[in-house]
Short mmCIF file of C-alpha atoms and ligand atoms in Angstrom, two decimals:
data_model
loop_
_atom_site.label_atom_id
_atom_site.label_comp_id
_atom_site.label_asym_id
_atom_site.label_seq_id
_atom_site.Cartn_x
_atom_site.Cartn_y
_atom_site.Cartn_z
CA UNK A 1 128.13 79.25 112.25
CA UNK A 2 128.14 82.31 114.39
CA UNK A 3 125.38 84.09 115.91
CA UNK A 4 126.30 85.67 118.81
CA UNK A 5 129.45 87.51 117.79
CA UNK A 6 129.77 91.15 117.11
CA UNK A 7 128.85 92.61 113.70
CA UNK A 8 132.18 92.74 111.78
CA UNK A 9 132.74 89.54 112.31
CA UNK A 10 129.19 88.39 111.46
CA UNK A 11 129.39 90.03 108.27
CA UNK A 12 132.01 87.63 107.47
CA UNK A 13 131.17 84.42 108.94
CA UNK A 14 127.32 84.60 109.74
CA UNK A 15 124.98 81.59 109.45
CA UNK A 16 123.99 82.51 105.81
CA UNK A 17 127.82 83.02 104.79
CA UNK A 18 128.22 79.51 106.08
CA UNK A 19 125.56 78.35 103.68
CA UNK A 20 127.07 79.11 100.25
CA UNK A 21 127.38 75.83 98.13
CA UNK A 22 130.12 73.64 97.42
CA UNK A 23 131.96 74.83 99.78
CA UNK A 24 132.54 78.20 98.37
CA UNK A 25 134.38 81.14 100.22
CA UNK A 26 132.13 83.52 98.16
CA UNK A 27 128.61 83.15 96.69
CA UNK A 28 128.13 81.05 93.81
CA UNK A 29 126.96 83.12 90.83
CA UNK A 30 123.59 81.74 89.04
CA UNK A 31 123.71 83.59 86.28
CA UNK A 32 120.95 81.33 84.33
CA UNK A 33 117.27 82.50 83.73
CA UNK A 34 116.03 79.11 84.56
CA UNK A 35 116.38 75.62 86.36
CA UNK A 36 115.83 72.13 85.06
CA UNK A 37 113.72 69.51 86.57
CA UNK A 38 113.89 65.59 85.63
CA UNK A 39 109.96 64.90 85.84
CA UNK A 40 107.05 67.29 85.15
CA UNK A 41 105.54 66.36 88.48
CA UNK A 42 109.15 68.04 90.31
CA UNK A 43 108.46 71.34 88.22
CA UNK A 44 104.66 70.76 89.12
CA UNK A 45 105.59 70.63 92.66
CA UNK A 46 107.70 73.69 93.08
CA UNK A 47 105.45 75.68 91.30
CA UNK A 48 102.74 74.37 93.84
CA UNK A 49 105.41 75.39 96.58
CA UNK A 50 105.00 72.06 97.79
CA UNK A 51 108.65 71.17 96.98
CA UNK A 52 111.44 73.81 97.23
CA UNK A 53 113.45 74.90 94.41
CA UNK A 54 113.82 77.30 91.84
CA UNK A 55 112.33 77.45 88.18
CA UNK A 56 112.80 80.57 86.65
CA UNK A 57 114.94 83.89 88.35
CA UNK A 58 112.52 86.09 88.38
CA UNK A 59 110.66 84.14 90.39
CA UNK A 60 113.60 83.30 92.70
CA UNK A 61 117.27 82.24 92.17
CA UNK A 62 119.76 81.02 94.68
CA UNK A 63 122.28 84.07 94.38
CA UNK A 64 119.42 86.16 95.48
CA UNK A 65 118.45 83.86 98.20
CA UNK A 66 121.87 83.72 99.49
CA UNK A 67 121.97 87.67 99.50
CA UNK A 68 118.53 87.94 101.14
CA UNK A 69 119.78 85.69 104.19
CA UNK A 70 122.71 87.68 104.31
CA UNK A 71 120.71 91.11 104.65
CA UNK A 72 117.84 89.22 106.76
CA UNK A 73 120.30 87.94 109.62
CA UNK A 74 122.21 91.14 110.09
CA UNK A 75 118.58 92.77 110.25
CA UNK A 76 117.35 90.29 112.33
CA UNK A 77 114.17 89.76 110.34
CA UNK A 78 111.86 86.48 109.35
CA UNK A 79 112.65 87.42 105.78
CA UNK A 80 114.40 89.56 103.22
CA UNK A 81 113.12 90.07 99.53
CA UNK A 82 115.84 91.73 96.95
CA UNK A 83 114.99 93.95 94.34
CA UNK A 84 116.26 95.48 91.05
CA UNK A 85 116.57 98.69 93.15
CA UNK A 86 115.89 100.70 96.00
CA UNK A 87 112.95 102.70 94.67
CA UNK A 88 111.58 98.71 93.32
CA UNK A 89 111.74 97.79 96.82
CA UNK A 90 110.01 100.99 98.20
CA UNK A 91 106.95 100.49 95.02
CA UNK A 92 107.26 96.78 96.15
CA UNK A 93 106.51 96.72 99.72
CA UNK A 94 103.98 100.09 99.38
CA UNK A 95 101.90 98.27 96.50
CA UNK A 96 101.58 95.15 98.89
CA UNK A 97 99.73 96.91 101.72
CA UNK A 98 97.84 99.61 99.88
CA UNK A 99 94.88 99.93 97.32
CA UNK A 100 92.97 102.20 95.67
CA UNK A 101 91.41 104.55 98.75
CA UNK A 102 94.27 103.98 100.97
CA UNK A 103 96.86 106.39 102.71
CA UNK A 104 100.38 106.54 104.06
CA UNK A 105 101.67 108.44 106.18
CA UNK A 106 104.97 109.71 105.11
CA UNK A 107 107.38 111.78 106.58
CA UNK A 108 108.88 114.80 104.79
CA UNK A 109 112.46 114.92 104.16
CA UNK A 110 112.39 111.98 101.67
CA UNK A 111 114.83 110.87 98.82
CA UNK A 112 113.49 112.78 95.94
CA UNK A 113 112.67 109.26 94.01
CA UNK A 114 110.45 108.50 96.65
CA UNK A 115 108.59 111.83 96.83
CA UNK A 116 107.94 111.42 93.21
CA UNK A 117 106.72 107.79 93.69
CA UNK A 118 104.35 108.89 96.07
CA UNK A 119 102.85 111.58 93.79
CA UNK A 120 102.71 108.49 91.05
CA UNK A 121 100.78 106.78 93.71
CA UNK A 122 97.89 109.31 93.67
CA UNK A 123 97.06 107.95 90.09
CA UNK A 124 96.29 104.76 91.48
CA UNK A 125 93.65 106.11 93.91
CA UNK A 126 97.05 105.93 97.16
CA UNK A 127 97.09 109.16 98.58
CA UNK A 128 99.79 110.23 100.91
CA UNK A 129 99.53 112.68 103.45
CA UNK A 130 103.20 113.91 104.16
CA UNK A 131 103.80 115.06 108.16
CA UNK A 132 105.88 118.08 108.21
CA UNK A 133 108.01 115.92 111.40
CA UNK A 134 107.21 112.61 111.78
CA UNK A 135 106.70 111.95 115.08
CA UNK A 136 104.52 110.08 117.34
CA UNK A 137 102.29 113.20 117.30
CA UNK A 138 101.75 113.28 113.74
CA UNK A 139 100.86 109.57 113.63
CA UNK A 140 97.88 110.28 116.27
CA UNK A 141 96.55 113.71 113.93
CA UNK A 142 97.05 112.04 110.81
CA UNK A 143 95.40 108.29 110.88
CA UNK A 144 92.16 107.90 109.68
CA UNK A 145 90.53 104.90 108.76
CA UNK A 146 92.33 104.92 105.41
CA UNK A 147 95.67 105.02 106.85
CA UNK A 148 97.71 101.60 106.14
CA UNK A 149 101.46 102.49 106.44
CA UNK A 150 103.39 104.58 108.29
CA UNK A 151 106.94 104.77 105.99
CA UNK A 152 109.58 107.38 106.88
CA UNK A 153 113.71 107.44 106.30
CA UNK A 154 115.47 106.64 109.71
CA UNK A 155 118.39 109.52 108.82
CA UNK A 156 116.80 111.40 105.93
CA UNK A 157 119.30 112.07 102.52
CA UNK A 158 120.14 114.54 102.51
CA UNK A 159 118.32 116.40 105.48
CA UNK A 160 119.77 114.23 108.23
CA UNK A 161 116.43 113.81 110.76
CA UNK A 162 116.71 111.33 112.89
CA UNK A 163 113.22 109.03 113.04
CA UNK A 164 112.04 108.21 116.69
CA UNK A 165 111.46 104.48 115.45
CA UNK A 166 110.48 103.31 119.22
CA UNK A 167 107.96 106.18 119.45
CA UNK A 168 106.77 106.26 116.07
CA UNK A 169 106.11 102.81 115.98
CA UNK A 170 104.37 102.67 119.32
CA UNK A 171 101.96 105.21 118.24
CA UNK A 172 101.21 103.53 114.50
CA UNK A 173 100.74 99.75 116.64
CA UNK A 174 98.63 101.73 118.86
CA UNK A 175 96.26 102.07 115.68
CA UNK A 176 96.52 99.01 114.13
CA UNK A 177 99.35 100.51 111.56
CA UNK A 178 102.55 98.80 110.62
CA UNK A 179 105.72 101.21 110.41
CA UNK A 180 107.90 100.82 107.40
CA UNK A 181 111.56 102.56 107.45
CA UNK A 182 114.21 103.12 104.91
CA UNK A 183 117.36 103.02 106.41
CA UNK A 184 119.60 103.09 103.46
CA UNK A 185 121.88 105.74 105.10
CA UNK A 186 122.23 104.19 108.15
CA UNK A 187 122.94 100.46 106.81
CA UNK A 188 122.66 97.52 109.68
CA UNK A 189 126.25 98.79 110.69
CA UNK A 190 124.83 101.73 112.08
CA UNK A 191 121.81 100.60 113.84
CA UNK A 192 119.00 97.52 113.05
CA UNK A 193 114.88 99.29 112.73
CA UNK A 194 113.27 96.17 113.17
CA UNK A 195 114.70 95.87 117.11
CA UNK A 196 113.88 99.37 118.02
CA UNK A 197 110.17 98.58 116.44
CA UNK A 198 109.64 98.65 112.97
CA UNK A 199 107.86 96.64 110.89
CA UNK A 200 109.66 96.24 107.96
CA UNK A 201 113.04 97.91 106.64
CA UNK A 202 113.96 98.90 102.76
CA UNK A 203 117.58 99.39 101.65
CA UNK A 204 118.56 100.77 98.36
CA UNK A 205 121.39 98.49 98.28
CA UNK A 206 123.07 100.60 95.42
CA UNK A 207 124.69 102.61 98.20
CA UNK A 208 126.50 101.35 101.39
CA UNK A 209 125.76 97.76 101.50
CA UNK A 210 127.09 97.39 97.38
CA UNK A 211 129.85 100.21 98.49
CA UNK A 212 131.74 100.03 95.27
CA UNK A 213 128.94 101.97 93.33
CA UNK A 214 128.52 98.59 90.68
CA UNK A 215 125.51 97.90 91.08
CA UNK A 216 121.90 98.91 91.39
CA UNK A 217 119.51 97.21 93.82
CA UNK A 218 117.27 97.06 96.70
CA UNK A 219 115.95 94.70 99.79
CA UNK A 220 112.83 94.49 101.72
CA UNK A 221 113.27 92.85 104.98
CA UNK A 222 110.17 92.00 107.22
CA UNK A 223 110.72 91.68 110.65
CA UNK A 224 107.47 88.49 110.72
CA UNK A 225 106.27 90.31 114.03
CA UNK A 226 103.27 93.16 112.79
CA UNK A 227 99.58 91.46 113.61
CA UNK A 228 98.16 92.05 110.00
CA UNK A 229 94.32 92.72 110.62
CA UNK A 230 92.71 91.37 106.77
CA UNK A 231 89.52 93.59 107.31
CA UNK A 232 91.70 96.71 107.50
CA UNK A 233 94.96 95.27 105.48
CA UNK A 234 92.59 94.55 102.59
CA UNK A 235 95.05 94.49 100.05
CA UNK A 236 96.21 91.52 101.87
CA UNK A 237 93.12 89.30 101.15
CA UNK A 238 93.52 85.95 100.25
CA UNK A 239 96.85 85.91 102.53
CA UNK A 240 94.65 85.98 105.87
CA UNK A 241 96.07 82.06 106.35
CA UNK A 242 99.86 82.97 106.53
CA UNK A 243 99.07 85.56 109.38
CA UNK A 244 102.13 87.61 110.22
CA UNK A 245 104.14 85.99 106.84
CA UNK A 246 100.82 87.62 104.80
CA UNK A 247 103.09 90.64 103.41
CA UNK A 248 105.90 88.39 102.61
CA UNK A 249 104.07 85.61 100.93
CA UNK A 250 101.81 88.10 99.26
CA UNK A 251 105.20 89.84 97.63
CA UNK A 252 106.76 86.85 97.13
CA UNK A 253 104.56 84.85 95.31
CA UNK A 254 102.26 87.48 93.27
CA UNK A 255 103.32 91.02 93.45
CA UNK A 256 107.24 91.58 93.60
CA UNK A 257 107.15 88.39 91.05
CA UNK A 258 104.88 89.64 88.71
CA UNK A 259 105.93 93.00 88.45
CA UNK A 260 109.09 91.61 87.77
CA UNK A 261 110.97 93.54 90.38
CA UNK A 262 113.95 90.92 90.44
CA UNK A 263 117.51 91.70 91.14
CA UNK A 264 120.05 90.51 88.96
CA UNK A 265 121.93 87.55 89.62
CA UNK A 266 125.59 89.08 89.43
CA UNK A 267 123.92 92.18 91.48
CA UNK A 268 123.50 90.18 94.42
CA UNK A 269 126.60 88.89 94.11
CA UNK A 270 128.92 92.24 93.85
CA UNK A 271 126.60 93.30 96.16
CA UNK A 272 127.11 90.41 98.29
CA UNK A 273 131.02 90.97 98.35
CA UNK A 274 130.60 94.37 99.06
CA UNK A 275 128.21 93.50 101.91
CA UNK A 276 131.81 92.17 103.48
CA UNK A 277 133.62 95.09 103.81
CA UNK A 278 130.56 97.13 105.28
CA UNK A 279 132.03 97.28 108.72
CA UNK A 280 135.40 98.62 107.85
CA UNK A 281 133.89 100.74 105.21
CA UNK A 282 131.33 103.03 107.44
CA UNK A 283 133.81 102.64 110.22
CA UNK A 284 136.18 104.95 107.97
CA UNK A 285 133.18 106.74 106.80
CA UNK A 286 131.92 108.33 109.69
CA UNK A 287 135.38 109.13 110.77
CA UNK A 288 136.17 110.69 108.09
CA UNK A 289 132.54 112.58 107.33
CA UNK A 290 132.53 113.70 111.66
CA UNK A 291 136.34 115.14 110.87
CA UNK A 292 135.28 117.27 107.01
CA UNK A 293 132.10 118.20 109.31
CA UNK A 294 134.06 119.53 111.94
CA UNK A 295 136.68 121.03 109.83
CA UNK A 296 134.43 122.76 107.51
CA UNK A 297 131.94 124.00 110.74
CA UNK A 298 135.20 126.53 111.31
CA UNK A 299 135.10 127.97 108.08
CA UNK A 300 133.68 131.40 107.74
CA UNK A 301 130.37 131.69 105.39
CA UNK A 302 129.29 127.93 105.52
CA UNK A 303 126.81 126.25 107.17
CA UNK A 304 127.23 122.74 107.94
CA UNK A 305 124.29 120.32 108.31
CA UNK A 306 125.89 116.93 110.16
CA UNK A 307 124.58 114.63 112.85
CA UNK A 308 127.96 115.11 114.95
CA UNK A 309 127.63 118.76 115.28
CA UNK A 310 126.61 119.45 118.80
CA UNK A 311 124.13 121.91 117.47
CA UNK A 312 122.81 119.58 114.75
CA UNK A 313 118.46 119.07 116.24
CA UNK A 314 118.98 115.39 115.72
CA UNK A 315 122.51 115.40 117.77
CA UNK A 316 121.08 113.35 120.70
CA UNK A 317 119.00 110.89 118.81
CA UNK A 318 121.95 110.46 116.76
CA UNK A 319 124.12 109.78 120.03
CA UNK A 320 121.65 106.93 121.14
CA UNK A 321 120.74 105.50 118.21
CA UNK A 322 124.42 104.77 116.54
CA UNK A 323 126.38 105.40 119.17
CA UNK A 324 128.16 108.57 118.42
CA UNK A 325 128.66 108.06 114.71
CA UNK A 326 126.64 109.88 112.35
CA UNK A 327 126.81 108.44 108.89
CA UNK A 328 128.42 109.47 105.49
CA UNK A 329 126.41 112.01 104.54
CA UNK A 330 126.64 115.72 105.18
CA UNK A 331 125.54 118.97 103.74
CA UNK A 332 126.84 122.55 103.81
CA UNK A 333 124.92 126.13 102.43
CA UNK A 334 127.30 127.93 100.47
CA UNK A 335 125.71 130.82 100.08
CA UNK A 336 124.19 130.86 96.38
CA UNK A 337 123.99 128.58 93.85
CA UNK A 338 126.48 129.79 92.15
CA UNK A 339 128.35 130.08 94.72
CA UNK A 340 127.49 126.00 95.74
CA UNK A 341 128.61 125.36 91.81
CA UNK A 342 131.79 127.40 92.08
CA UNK A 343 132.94 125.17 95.21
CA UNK A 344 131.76 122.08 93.98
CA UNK A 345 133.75 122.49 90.45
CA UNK A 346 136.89 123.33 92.07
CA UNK A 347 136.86 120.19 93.78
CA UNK A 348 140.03 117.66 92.97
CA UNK A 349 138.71 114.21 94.51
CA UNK A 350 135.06 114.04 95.06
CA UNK A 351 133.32 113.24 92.20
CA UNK A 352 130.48 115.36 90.90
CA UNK A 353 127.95 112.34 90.81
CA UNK A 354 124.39 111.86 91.98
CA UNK A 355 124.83 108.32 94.25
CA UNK A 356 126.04 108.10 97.85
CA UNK A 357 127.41 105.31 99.99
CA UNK A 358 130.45 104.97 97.47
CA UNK A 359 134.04 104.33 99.04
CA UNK A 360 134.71 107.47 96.88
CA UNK A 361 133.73 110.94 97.64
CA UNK A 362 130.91 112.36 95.62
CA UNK A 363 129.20 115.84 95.99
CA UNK A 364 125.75 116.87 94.08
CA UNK A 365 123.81 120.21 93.82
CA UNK A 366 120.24 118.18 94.96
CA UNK A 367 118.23 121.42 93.90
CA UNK A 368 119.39 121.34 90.36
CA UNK A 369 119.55 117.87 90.03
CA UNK A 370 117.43 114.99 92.22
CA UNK A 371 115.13 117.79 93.41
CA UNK A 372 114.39 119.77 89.83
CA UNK A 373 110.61 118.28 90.24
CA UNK A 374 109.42 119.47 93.43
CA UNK A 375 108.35 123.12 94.43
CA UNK A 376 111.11 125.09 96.10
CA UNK A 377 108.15 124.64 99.62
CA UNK A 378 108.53 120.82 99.41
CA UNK A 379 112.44 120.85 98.67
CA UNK A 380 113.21 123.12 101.36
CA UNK A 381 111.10 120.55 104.14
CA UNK A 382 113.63 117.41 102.23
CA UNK A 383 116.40 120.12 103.64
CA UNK A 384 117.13 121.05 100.08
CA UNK A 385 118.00 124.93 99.42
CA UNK A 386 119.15 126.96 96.55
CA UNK A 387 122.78 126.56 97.67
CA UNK A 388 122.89 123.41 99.52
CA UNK A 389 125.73 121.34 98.21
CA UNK A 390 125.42 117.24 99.24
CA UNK A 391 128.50 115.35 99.87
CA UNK A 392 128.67 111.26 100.65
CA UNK A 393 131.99 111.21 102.21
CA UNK A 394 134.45 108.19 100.80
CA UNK A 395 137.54 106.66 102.34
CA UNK A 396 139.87 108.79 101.31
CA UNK A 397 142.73 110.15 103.86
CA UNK A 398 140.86 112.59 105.29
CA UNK A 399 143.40 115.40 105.65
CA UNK A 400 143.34 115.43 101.67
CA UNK A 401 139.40 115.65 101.45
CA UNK A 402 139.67 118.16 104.07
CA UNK A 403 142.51 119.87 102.11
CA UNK A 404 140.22 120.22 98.85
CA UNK A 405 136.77 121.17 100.49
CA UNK A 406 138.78 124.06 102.41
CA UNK A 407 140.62 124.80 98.65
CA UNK A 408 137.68 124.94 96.83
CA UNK A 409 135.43 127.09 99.38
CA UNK A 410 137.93 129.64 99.47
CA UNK A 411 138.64 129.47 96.21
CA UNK A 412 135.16 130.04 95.59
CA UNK A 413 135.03 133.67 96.39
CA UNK A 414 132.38 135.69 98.17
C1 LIG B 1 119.09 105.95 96.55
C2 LIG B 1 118.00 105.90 97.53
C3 LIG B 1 116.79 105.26 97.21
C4 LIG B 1 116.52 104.66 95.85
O1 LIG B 1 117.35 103.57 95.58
P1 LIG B 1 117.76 103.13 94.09
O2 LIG B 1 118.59 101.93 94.33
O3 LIG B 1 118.49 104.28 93.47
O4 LIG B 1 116.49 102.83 93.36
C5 LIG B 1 115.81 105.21 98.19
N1 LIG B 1 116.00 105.76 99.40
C6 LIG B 1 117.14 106.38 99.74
C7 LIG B 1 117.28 106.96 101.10
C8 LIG B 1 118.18 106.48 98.82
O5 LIG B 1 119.31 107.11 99.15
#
């Protein structure tokens, strides 16, 4: 059981990998729906969460529970919650803090799913009021008594701003307001939210921590430390006796159970073996994303949108925050969309698919594609354009990927 080693080797022999049954190397798969009990007063008890155990998967299932001590100990939070998917998470973990009247502050930038979930939100009476930079600044302008989040992406897909967690944080705690960060692109690899100050953290585990593109799923993770205040946290009432647990118990028992937001069994556990190899993975990853980035900088005619770049705005965030890496994800401006479909076409080994966070390369047109909803106003703030082409750079020898991009761009024409 180690604890104190360094994050590779966590991955591999952490406290929760050290838990799986029968003396497994890898996760036990519970592929069942539900468990049997020898008396009705066992089943009674569980149910009355008075004894532990699990009854029915939706409800809980220990595959999941393995994968959500996996994800909660390389977090270091007080408790994890999987999820069918990312955006189930994000609906999850928004729905448990906010009612009707409510706002969130959000910053802008956001994956497109989440943009549109926000707008969903507005039917329920949830408004958001979306800061054009999320900073400490635009906490202090935009709280009002309705506020009850403050949710932003840590390295916003595809835009790549970097969030000020420490500040932001200090500035939402200031009013009473518990910060909530998605930092699917940056993974627990890259840096951990909850010790720089957030409240709780949301993967969309379908990318990085899965890594094989296999599966679909998500993860809420609650760091146990925000001071939840029931008079303003309303839509926490009836949870006022679990004090800083009142989010988690609240999803866990009522509303990430009965909207049925479960992950899948075998999920967890392809997600769970591709939680393994994250280290090596992102390691390659950002070696091989700050090389194309670099490479493609030179060419004539493209702009290239990368945290590495020394004149990327985020550069020196990015330099503190993960240490000189700056994720999988870049972006480059060819031009014109046509021009953006031209290069992306020509392309021999990324993959024209809309995911990220595979070990293979993929590239995307996001205006055409996960952006077609949204005004050309609100696209352009996510750092979407006309010609912006996305790519989520694989492990692939990089002189090859570099090879094609350069192929393909001048290939492309004028
Ligand atoms: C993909 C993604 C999501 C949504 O996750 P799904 O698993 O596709 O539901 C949310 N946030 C970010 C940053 C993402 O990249």
């Amino acid at each position: 059981m180690e604890t104190d080693c360094n994050f590779g080797t966590k991955l591999l022999h952490g406290k929760a990998v050290s838990a799986y049954g029968d003396r497994a190397i890898l996760p036990p798969v519970h592929q069942v729906s539900a468990f049997r009990y020898e008396s009705m007063e066992a089943l009674e008890r569980v149910f009355a969460h008075k004894n532990p155990g699990y009854a029915y998967t939706r409800i809980g299932n220990p595959t999941l529970s393995s994968f959500e001590g996996r994800i909660n100990e390389l977090e270091g939070g007080s408790g994890a919650i999987s999820c069918s998917s990312g955006m189930a998470a994000i609906s999850s973990a928004l729905l448990a803090v906010c009612e009707s009247g409510d706002e969130i502050i959000a910053g802008s930038g956001l994956y497109g799913g989440t943009v549109d979930l926000l707008h969903d939100l507005e039917k329920l009476g949830i408004h958001t009021v979306f800061a054009e930079k999320l900073d400490a600044a635009a906490v202090n302008t935009l709280t009002t008594d309705r506020t009850k989040v403050v949710f932003g992406e840590f390295v916003s897909n595809p835009s790549l701003e970097v969030l000020n967690i420490s500040e932001i944080s200090e500035a939402a705690h200031a009013k009473g307001i518990p910060l909530f960060v998605d930092a699917t692109t940056v993974t627990p690899y890259l840096a951990r939210p909850l010790s720089l100050g957030a409240d709780v953290v949301i993967h969309s585990t379908s990318k990085y921590i899965n890594g094989g593109g296999n599966s679909i799923g998500g993860v809420i993770v609650d760091g146990g430390k925000f001071a939840w205040n029931i008079s303003v946290h309303t839509a926490l009432r009836g949870y006022e006796r679990y004090g800083k647990m009142a989010l988690l118990i609240r999803l866990r028992t009522d509303l990430w159970e009965n909207m049925g937001a479960c992950m899948a069994p075998m999920n967890a556990y392809l997600s769970s073996i591709g939680l393994d190899t994250l280290a090596i993975r992102m390691e390659r990853i950002c070696s091989n994303a700050d090389r194309l980035a670099h490479a493609l900088a030179g060419i004539e005619g493209i702009s290239v949108n990368y945290l590495t770049l020394p004149d990327h705005p985020c550069h020196a965030k990015a330099k503190t925050y993960f240490d000189g890496r700056g994720g999988g994800i870049l972006t480059f401006r060819a031009g014109t969309k046509e021009r953006a479909f031209s290069v992306i076409n020509k392309l021999r080994y990324a993959l024209i698919a809309s995911n990220i966070g595979d070990i293979r390369t993929l590239v995307i047109h996001p205006a055409s594609t996960l952006y077609r909803k949204l005004d050309s106003k609100t696209r352009e703030a996510a750092g979407v354009y006309e010609d912006t082409v996305r790519v989520s750079v694989g492990i692939e020898d990089v002189e090859d990927l570099i090879a094609d991009f350069r192929a393909a761009i001048e290939g492309a024409g004028r």
